[in-house]
Amino acid sequence: MSTLALRDLKLLNFKTNSGFWLYLMTDCILFASLFATYIVLHGGTAGGPTSRDIFELPMALTETIILLTSSFTCGLALLALRQENLKQLVVWLGVTYVLGIAFLTIELTEFSSLIQAGHGWQQSAFLSAFFTLVGTHGLHIFIGLLWLFTMVIVLFKRGFTPKLKRQLGLFALFWHFLDLVWIFIFTVVYLMGVMPS
Amino acid sequence: MWGRLSLDALPHDMITIGGVVGGGLALLAAVAALTYFKKWRWLWTNWLTSLDPKKIGVMYLVVATIMLLRGLADASMLRAQQAIFATSDAGPISSDMFQQVFSAHGTIMIFFVAMGALFGLLNLIVPLQIGSRDVAFPMLNSISFWLFVAGMVLMNVSLAVGEFSTAGWLAYPPLSGLEYSPGTGVDYWIWSLQIAGIGSLLSGINFLITIFTLRRPGMTLKKMPIFIWAVIGCLLLVAFAFPILTATLSLLSLDRTIGTHFFTSTMGGNPMMYVNLIWAWGHPEVYILVLPAFGIFSEIVPVFSKKRLFGYTSMVVALMAITILSFTVWLHHFFTMGAGANVNAFFGIMTMVIAIPTGVKVFNWIFTMFRGRVTFATPMLWFMGFVVTFTIGGLTGVLLAVPGIDFQVHNSLFLVAHFHNMIIGGVLFGFFAGVTYWWPKFTGFRLHEGLGKIAFWCWLIGFMLAFLPLYALGLMGAARRIDGYDASLGWQELFVVAGIGMLVILVGVLFQVLQVAYSVWKRRELRVGSDPWGGRTLEWSTSTPIAEYNFAQLTPVTHRDEFWEQKRPGHNKQAAPALTSIQVPKNTSLGIVIGMLAGVIGFAIIWHIWWLAFVCLVATIVTVIVATLREDTERIITVDEIVETEKRLRGATS
């Protein structure tokens, strides 16, 4: 019976992991559509500011470093999970969480300063596309943080269940994926945005 | 408090009121009947909260059938207007209403009939054909279904509260933008599609993973039934095209609600970006619908020819080629955008290239029939009708693929005739064939043959009468979506012929309804065993009715036509593994709760009732969290129970 249960668990893990991978691919297409829209509408400034006028590289670079670090700490958390070391796991997940919050805070600060300067999403197609692309990534980060939060609570309540282990693994995938998307945002939106034409 | 919602939103004209009252009365009658016969608990536990794909599949088909009737009612109104009233201003249908009706007709037929029938059949057939007991994620499956229902309900609510979109089934901006469509119509369109679309996307992921992880041991990719290959093509397209739809609808919705400028004609927006995006989803969508139909025919033709499928490998290659190529042709929907001669030439050639694998399939089916012992049962008639209509449609499609010709007939009734040729002749006939073919597997009785044949001939003749005149009209210059034209143009005779065709189709539908009703009534006489057609694939090897767990033992598979081989004399039977207990998912109401919440969110956003949208959004998030935290979601069926069930079910059929 125990070998059967083990086989069932393996199949379940396999199903869930492949399903999540496929979901990430679909999310990839979603971002690809937004990237395409951004690139097409990049020049549609309608007399408003261009990307060179408003983007600040130091801020974007800070965001990048924070998010990359959070991916690293997320990886450390996964190592702690392998060893079932509860204390380390919680510490690294906590650091990941705080870094995620920091990232979101900087992003929202950037958004609000743009809006206060009169460069909201209503001003031009370029700004609409910018807010939507970067905002969608931010929304994903927010959902990830929500997910992480509930998992930590479950971790305290139920300990290392197979289900929780599986979910933490999926979360790590999700988090690295968002990192990857951010690299593209950093490159396409910020770096290429401030390049002299 | 209630946003844009007020009593003005209720319908004013007689036709809409009639539709609402009729629909309301039908709903009331259903509720009354359920109460009178005390069937609510039965409905709730056996159907609405069930996670059994066989039941979810049936529910999909029921919804799709009801929507088909509504879509047909819309089509009849369009035909009546163009045949009788278009030359005068006195018709009962106003211009505005005419626009709502054709938008609703297209939206309903694609999203709620074709997609519903597709996922219905997938739920019914895929797990059985791959020899599995369930889908990969049963709860997700239920959520998908209820999101589909939520979209459908929202779509129909627009009849009673507010209005529907007047911007056609794909809602091109700037017409669908806030400036030209300030009402709620386009919002209804966006949110009913968005919600149903997310359901489809989740289903796509679910079924792909089901096929890739839950196939019977021994069923290698090259031993999969051809229907499963077709479904893989379809689902890959779902997984890679539907996110584009989600993104596009979101952007249009942002334009309409928070004042962004993606698709506006001013402020740097680009309406053609929308057209590109929507067709980057829309063209694969066409193949999402038709590939499963190809799969169905590829199952039916060998069974009714008593031969194995001709050219299995070339069929698989053709399916995969179509899957990939379908992403490379989207621009042929708008050659007139002005992308330049070279770009248009590329997309024109790609479009013609895609006709090659399709042609391969047609020849494969015909060669399967060649020297076979063909029986012309109803599913086979649908196939023959399909070959004729689909080939005509394919030929006109290749015509349209030539940019020079496309410039002439763009946006005309020629195009309308072409895609109805593909979708009615291809998709709809395919689903009719599939339902007739698999019906006895799930009910234990056949559909009446005679009535089915009459229905088929009405559909085929009606189709030709209704759509061949449209080709001529299109060449004569009749634009699509017109509710009036000058009498001196001399178009009316052809429109009248098309109207008569519509009537013949309606007679066909009447015979289909009769066929089902009569067959249910005479089910004892029409009773058949578990394998009425001489099936070749695993779904026919189960008992009828099918046990909840589908298969008691997961015996390894050794052949492509496994069940056919098993039935042959001298077949070396594989040793069946010993019976073990089986886990099946418990019922859950989470799917229906999430579906209802999604529907209310959509409604609240349409009417700008922001607090309600927010409350329901939070409730949805909480529900999802609760869903992921659930333990104890499975029920064990013990070996003794299995033995007893098998004895009962096998005894019932033998």
PDB file of N, CA, C and O in Angstrom, chain B residues 144-188:
ATOM      1  N   SER B 144     -13.488  25.550 -14.604  1.00  0.00           N
ATOM      2  CA  SER B 144     -13.559  25.951 -16.012  1.00  0.00           C
ATOM      3  C   SER B 144     -14.987  25.944 -16.504  1.00  0.00           C
ATOM      4  O   SER B 144     -15.448  26.872 -17.161  1.00  0.00           O
ATOM      5  N   PHE B 145     -15.694  24.853 -16.190  1.00  0.00           N
ATOM      6  CA  PHE B 145     -17.068  24.747 -16.664  1.00  0.00           C
ATOM      7  C   PHE B 145     -17.908  25.891 -16.128  1.00  0.00           C
ATOM      8  O   PHE B 145     -18.663  26.522 -16.870  1.00  0.00           O
ATOM      9  N   TRP B 146     -17.742  26.187 -14.838  1.00  0.00           N
ATOM     10  CA  TRP B 146     -18.615  27.216 -14.264  1.00  0.00           C
ATOM     11  C   TRP B 146     -18.239  28.614 -14.725  1.00  0.00           C
ATOM     12  O   TRP B 146     -19.089  29.507 -14.774  1.00  0.00           O
ATOM     13  N   LEU B 147     -16.971  28.808 -15.085  1.00  0.00           N
ATOM     14  CA  LEU B 147     -16.611  30.103 -15.681  1.00  0.00           C
ATOM     15  C   LEU B 147     -17.275  30.235 -17.047  1.00  0.00           C
ATOM     16  O   LEU B 147     -17.779  31.307 -17.409  1.00  0.00           O
ATOM     17  N   PHE B 148     -17.293  29.129 -17.791  1.00  0.00           N
ATOM     18  CA  PHE B 148     -17.989  29.108 -19.084  1.00  0.00           C
ATOM     19  C   PHE B 148     -19.465  29.463 -18.894  1.00  0.00           C
ATOM     20  O   PHE B 148     -20.021  30.298 -19.616  1.00  0.00           O
ATOM     21  N   VAL B 149     -20.090  28.856 -17.867  1.00  0.00           N
ATOM     22  CA  VAL B 149     -21.502  29.148 -17.612  1.00  0.00           C
ATOM     23  C   VAL B 149     -21.674  30.612 -17.219  1.00  0.00           C
ATOM     24  O   VAL B 149     -22.611  31.280 -17.674  1.00  0.00           O
ATOM     25  N   ALA B 150     -20.745  31.123 -16.396  1.00  0.00           N
ATOM     26  CA  ALA B 150     -20.861  32.522 -15.966  1.00  0.00           C
ATOM     27  C   ALA B 150     -20.828  33.455 -17.170  1.00  0.00           C
ATOM     28  O   ALA B 150     -21.630  34.392 -17.274  1.00  0.00           O
ATOM     29  N   GLY B 151     -19.914  33.189 -18.117  1.00  0.00           N
ATOM     30  CA  GLY B 151     -19.850  33.997 -19.325  1.00  0.00           C
ATOM     31  C   GLY B 151     -21.150  33.907 -20.101  1.00  0.00           C
ATOM     32  O   GLY B 151     -21.684  34.914 -20.574  1.00  0.00           O
ATOM     33  N   MET B 152     -21.682  32.694 -20.199  1.00  0.00           N
ATOM     34  CA  MET B 152     -22.914  32.476 -20.943  1.00  0.00           C
ATOM     35  C   MET B 152     -24.068  33.252 -20.296  1.00  0.00           C
ATOM     36  O   MET B 152     -24.847  33.918 -20.978  1.00  0.00           O
ATOM     37  N   VAL B 153     -24.147  33.192 -18.963  1.00  0.00           N
ATOM     38  CA  VAL B 153     -25.232  33.888 -18.269  1.00  0.00           C
ATOM     39  C   VAL B 153     -25.113  35.394 -18.499  1.00  0.00           C
ATOM     40  O   VAL B 153     -26.093  36.068 -18.839  1.00  0.00           O
ATOM     41  N   LEU B 154     -23.899  35.900 -18.377  1.00  0.00           N
ATOM     42  CA  LEU B 154     -23.672  37.338 -18.564  1.00  0.00           C
ATOM     43  C   LEU B 154     -24.128  37.769 -19.955  1.00  0.00           C
ATOM     44  O   LEU B 154     -24.790  38.782 -20.146  1.00  0.00           O
ATOM     45  N   MET B 155     -23.750  36.965 -20.939  1.00  0.00           N
ATOM     46  CA  MET B 155     -24.117  37.222 -22.324  1.00  0.00           C
ATOM     47  C   MET B 155     -25.640  37.326 -22.472  1.00  0.00           C
ATOM     48  O   MET B 155     -26.153  38.195 -23.159  1.00  0.00           O
ATOM     49  N   ASN B 156     -26.357  36.439 -21.795  1.00  0.00           N
ATOM     50  CA  ASN B 156     -27.807  36.439 -21.944  1.00  0.00           C
ATOM     51  C   ASN B 156     -28.487  37.479 -21.070  1.00  0.00           C
ATOM     52  O   ASN B 156     -29.579  37.929 -21.377  1.00  0.00           O
ATOM     53  N   VAL B 157     -27.824  37.851 -19.965  1.00  0.00           N
ATOM     54  CA  VAL B 157     -28.377  38.905 -19.123  1.00  0.00           C
ATOM     55  C   VAL B 157     -28.451  40.213 -19.914  1.00  0.00           C
ATOM     56  O   VAL B 157     -29.348  41.021 -19.721  1.00  0.00           O
ATOM     57  N   SER B 158     -27.514  40.376 -20.863  1.00  0.00           N
ATOM     58  CA  SER B 158     -27.497  41.621 -21.634  1.00  0.00           C
ATOM     59  C   SER B 158     -28.806  41.824 -22.394  1.00  0.00           C
ATOM     60  O   SER B 158     -29.170  42.936 -22.747  1.00  0.00           O
ATOM     61  N   LEU B 159     -29.514  40.748 -22.627  1.00  0.00           N
ATOM     62  CA  LEU B 159     -30.812  40.853 -23.308  1.00  0.00           C
ATOM     63  C   LEU B 159     -31.819  41.582 -22.412  1.00  0.00           C
ATOM     64  O   LEU B 159     -32.600  42.403 -22.870  1.00  0.00           O
ATOM     65  N   ALA B 160     -31.768  41.254 -21.101  1.00  0.00           N
ATOM     66  CA  ALA B 160     -32.765  41.797 -20.187  1.00  0.00           C
ATOM     67  C   ALA B 160     -32.312  43.104 -19.548  1.00  0.00           C
ATOM     68  O   ALA B 160     -33.113  44.006 -19.331  1.00  0.00           O
ATOM     69  N   VAL B 161     -31.027  43.212 -19.224  1.00  0.00           N
ATOM     70  CA  VAL B 161     -30.541  44.396 -18.518  1.00  0.00           C
ATOM     71  C   VAL B 161     -29.491  45.081 -19.389  1.00  0.00           C
ATOM     72  O   VAL B 161     -28.391  44.567 -19.555  1.00  0.00           O
ATOM     73  N   GLY B 162     -29.875  46.232 -19.939  1.00  0.00           N
ATOM     74  CA  GLY B 162     -28.920  46.936 -20.780  1.00  0.00           C
ATOM     75  C   GLY B 162     -29.028  46.500 -22.223  1.00  0.00           C
ATOM     76  O   GLY B 162     -30.109  46.240 -22.732  1.00  0.00           O
ATOM     77  N   GLU B 163     -27.875  46.413 -22.894  1.00  0.00           N
ATOM     78  CA  GLU B 163     -27.890  46.122 -24.317  1.00  0.00           C
ATOM     79  C   GLU B 163     -26.680  45.269 -24.626  1.00  0.00           C
ATOM     80  O   GLU B 163     -25.801  45.103 -23.788  1.00  0.00           O
ATOM     81  N   PHE B 164     -26.632  44.724 -25.857  1.00  0.00           N
ATOM     82  CA  PHE B 164     -25.435  43.989 -26.239  1.00  0.00           C
ATOM     83  C   PHE B 164     -24.624  44.847 -27.209  1.00  0.00           C
ATOM     84  O   PHE B 164     -25.087  45.861 -27.713  1.00  0.00           O
ATOM     85  N   SER B 165     -23.407  44.392 -27.450  1.00  0.00           N
ATOM     86  CA  SER B 165     -22.507  45.122 -28.334  1.00  0.00           C
ATOM     87  C   SER B 165     -23.111  45.245 -29.732  1.00  0.00           C
ATOM     88  O   SER B 165     -23.805  44.352 -30.206  1.00  0.00           O
ATOM     89  N   THR B 166     -22.830  46.371 -30.387  1.00  0.00           N
ATOM     90  CA  THR B 166     -23.255  46.530 -31.772  1.00  0.00           C
ATOM     91  C   THR B 166     -22.044  46.497 -32.688  1.00  0.00           C
ATOM     92  O   THR B 166     -22.117  46.873 -33.851  1.00  0.00           O
ATOM     93  N   ALA B 167     -20.902  46.033 -32.159  1.00  0.00           N
ATOM     94  CA  ALA B 167     -19.642  46.186 -32.893  1.00  0.00           C
ATOM     95  C   ALA B 167     -19.179  44.904 -33.577  1.00  0.00           C
ATOM     96  O   ALA B 167     -18.011  44.778 -33.912  1.00  0.00           O
ATOM     97  N   GLY B 168     -20.091  43.949 -33.772  1.00  0.00           N
ATOM     98  CA  GLY B 168     -19.681  42.713 -34.429  1.00  0.00           C
ATOM     99  C   GLY B 168     -19.043  41.748 -33.460  1.00  0.00           C
ATOM    100  O   GLY B 168     -18.757  42.098 -32.309  1.00  0.00           O
ATOM    101  N   TRP B 169     -18.770  40.509 -33.945  1.00  0.00           N
ATOM    102  CA  TRP B 169     -18.337  39.496 -32.987  1.00  0.00           C
ATOM    103  C   TRP B 169     -16.903  39.708 -32.516  1.00  0.00           C
ATOM    104  O   TRP B 169     -16.478  39.118 -31.541  1.00  0.00           O
ATOM    105  N   LEU B 170     -16.121  40.564 -33.218  1.00  0.00           N
ATOM    106  CA  LEU B 170     -14.765  40.833 -32.734  1.00  0.00           C
ATOM    107  C   LEU B 170     -14.549  42.268 -32.283  1.00  0.00           C
ATOM    108  O   LEU B 170     -13.435  42.629 -31.915  1.00  0.00           O
ATOM    109  N   ALA B 171     -15.601  43.072 -32.318  1.00  0.00           N
ATOM    110  CA  ALA B 171     -15.566  44.401 -31.694  1.00  0.00           C
ATOM    111  C   ALA B 171     -14.332  45.230 -32.037  1.00  0.00           C
ATOM    112  O   ALA B 171     -13.552  45.596 -31.161  1.00  0.00           O
ATOM    113  N   TYR B 172     -14.148  45.517 -33.333  1.00  0.00           N
ATOM    114  CA  TYR B 172     -13.006  46.344 -33.726  1.00  0.00           C
ATOM    115  C   TYR B 172     -13.125  47.761 -33.156  1.00  0.00           C
ATOM    116  O   TYR B 172     -14.162  48.384 -33.289  1.00  0.00           O
ATOM    117  N   PRO B 173     -12.055  48.291 -32.574  1.00  0.00           N
ATOM    118  CA  PRO B 173     -12.030  49.718 -32.309  1.00  0.00           C
ATOM    119  C   PRO B 173     -11.725  50.465 -33.610  1.00  0.00           C
ATOM    120  O   PRO B 173     -11.207  49.835 -34.533  1.00  0.00           O
ATOM    121  N   PRO B 174     -11.974  51.715 -33.728  1.00  0.00           N
ATOM    122  CA  PRO B 174     -12.521  52.612 -32.703  1.00  0.00           C
ATOM    123  C   PRO B 174     -14.036  52.468 -32.489  1.00  0.00           C
ATOM    124  O   PRO B 174     -14.545  53.066 -31.556  1.00  0.00           O
ATOM    125  N   LEU B 175     -14.725  51.653 -33.331  1.00  0.00           N
ATOM    126  CA  LEU B 175     -16.174  51.525 -33.138  1.00  0.00           C
ATOM    127  C   LEU B 175     -16.499  51.008 -31.739  1.00  0.00           C
ATOM    128  O   LEU B 175     -17.449  51.436 -31.095  1.00  0.00           O
ATOM    129  N   SER B 176     -15.671  50.071 -31.231  1.00  0.00           N
ATOM    130  CA  SER B 176     -15.962  49.500 -29.921  1.00  0.00           C
ATOM    131  C   SER B 176     -15.379  50.349 -28.791  1.00  0.00           C
ATOM    132  O   SER B 176     -15.487  50.000 -27.631  1.00  0.00           O
ATOM    133  N   GLY B 177     -14.736  51.460 -29.144  1.00  0.00           N
ATOM    134  CA  GLY B 177     -14.195  52.333 -28.108  1.00  0.00           C
ATOM    135  C   GLY B 177     -15.290  53.147 -27.444  1.00  0.00           C
ATOM    136  O   GLY B 177     -16.447  53.148 -27.880  1.00  0.00           O
ATOM    137  N   LEU B 178     -14.880  53.879 -26.427  1.00  0.00           N
ATOM    138  CA  LEU B 178     -15.849  54.626 -25.633  1.00  0.00           C
ATOM    139  C   LEU B 178     -16.553  55.701 -26.465  1.00  0.00           C
ATOM    140  O   LEU B 178     -17.726  55.988 -26.272  1.00  0.00           O
ATOM    141  N   GLU B 179     -15.822  56.244 -27.429  1.00  0.00           N
ATOM    142  CA  GLU B 179     -16.367  57.370 -28.176  1.00  0.00           C
ATOM    143  C   GLU B 179     -17.601  56.970 -28.993  1.00  0.00           C
ATOM    144  O   GLU B 179     -18.593  57.689 -29.033  1.00  0.00           O
ATOM    145  N   TYR B 180     -17.526  55.807 -29.645  1.00  0.00           N
ATOM    146  CA  TYR B 180     -18.625  55.403 -30.526  1.00  0.00           C
ATOM    147  C   TYR B 180     -19.567  54.403 -29.882  1.00  0.00           C
ATOM    148  O   TYR B 180     -20.651  54.157 -30.376  1.00  0.00           O
ATOM    149  N   SER B 181     -19.144  53.744 -28.811  1.00  0.00           N
ATOM    150  CA  SER B 181     -20.017  52.801 -28.106  1.00  0.00           C
ATOM    151  C   SER B 181     -19.983  53.104 -26.610  1.00  0.00           C
ATOM    152  O   SER B 181     -19.369  52.391 -25.833  1.00  0.00           O
ATOM    153  N   PRO B 182     -20.628  54.191 -26.208  1.00  0.00           N
ATOM    154  CA  PRO B 182     -20.536  54.571 -24.795  1.00  0.00           C
ATOM    155  C   PRO B 182     -21.376  53.679 -23.873  1.00  0.00           C
ATOM    156  O   PRO B 182     -21.177  53.703 -22.662  1.00  0.00           O
ATOM    157  N   GLY B 183     -22.284  52.892 -24.434  1.00  0.00           N
ATOM    158  CA  GLY B 183     -23.191  52.104 -23.592  1.00  0.00           C
ATOM    159  C   GLY B 183     -22.517  50.898 -22.967  1.00  0.00           C
ATOM    160  O   GLY B 183     -21.291  50.782 -22.956  1.00  0.00           O
ATOM    161  N   THR B 184     -23.336  49.981 -22.472  1.00  0.00           N
ATOM    162  CA  THR B 184     -22.792  48.810 -21.781  1.00  0.00           C
ATOM    163  C   THR B 184     -22.570  47.630 -22.711  1.00  0.00           C
ATOM    164  O   THR B 184     -22.031  46.613 -22.302  1.00  0.00           O
ATOM    165  N   GLY B 185     -23.027  47.759 -23.979  1.00  0.00           N
ATOM    166  CA  GLY B 185     -22.997  46.614 -24.884  1.00  0.00           C
ATOM    167  C   GLY B 185     -21.632  45.992 -25.034  1.00  0.00           C
ATOM    168  O   GLY B 185     -21.450  44.790 -24.836  1.00  0.00           O
ATOM    169  N   VAL B 186     -20.635  46.825 -25.381  1.00  0.00           N
ATOM    170  CA  VAL B 186     -19.301  46.283 -25.603  1.00  0.00           C
ATOM    171  C   VAL B 186     -18.739  45.712 -24.301  1.00  0.00           C
ATOM    172  O   VAL B 186     -18.014  44.711 -24.296  1.00  0.00           O
ATOM    173  N   ASP B 187     -19.101  46.334 -23.162  1.00  0.00           N
ATOM    174  CA  ASP B 187     -18.617  45.798 -21.881  1.00  0.00           C
ATOM    175  C   ASP B 187     -19.180  44.407 -21.625  1.00  0.00           C
ATOM    176  O   ASP B 187     -18.485  43.525 -21.117  1.00  0.00           O
ATOM    177  N   TYR B 188     -20.467  44.224 -21.960  1.00  0.00           N
ATOM    178  CA  TYR B 188     -21.035  42.871 -21.841  1.00  0.00           C
ATOM    179  C   TYR B 188     -20.232  41.898 -22.695  1.00  0.00           C
ATOM    180  O   TYR B 188     -19.901  40.793 -22.280  1.00  0.00           O
TER     181      TYR B 188
END
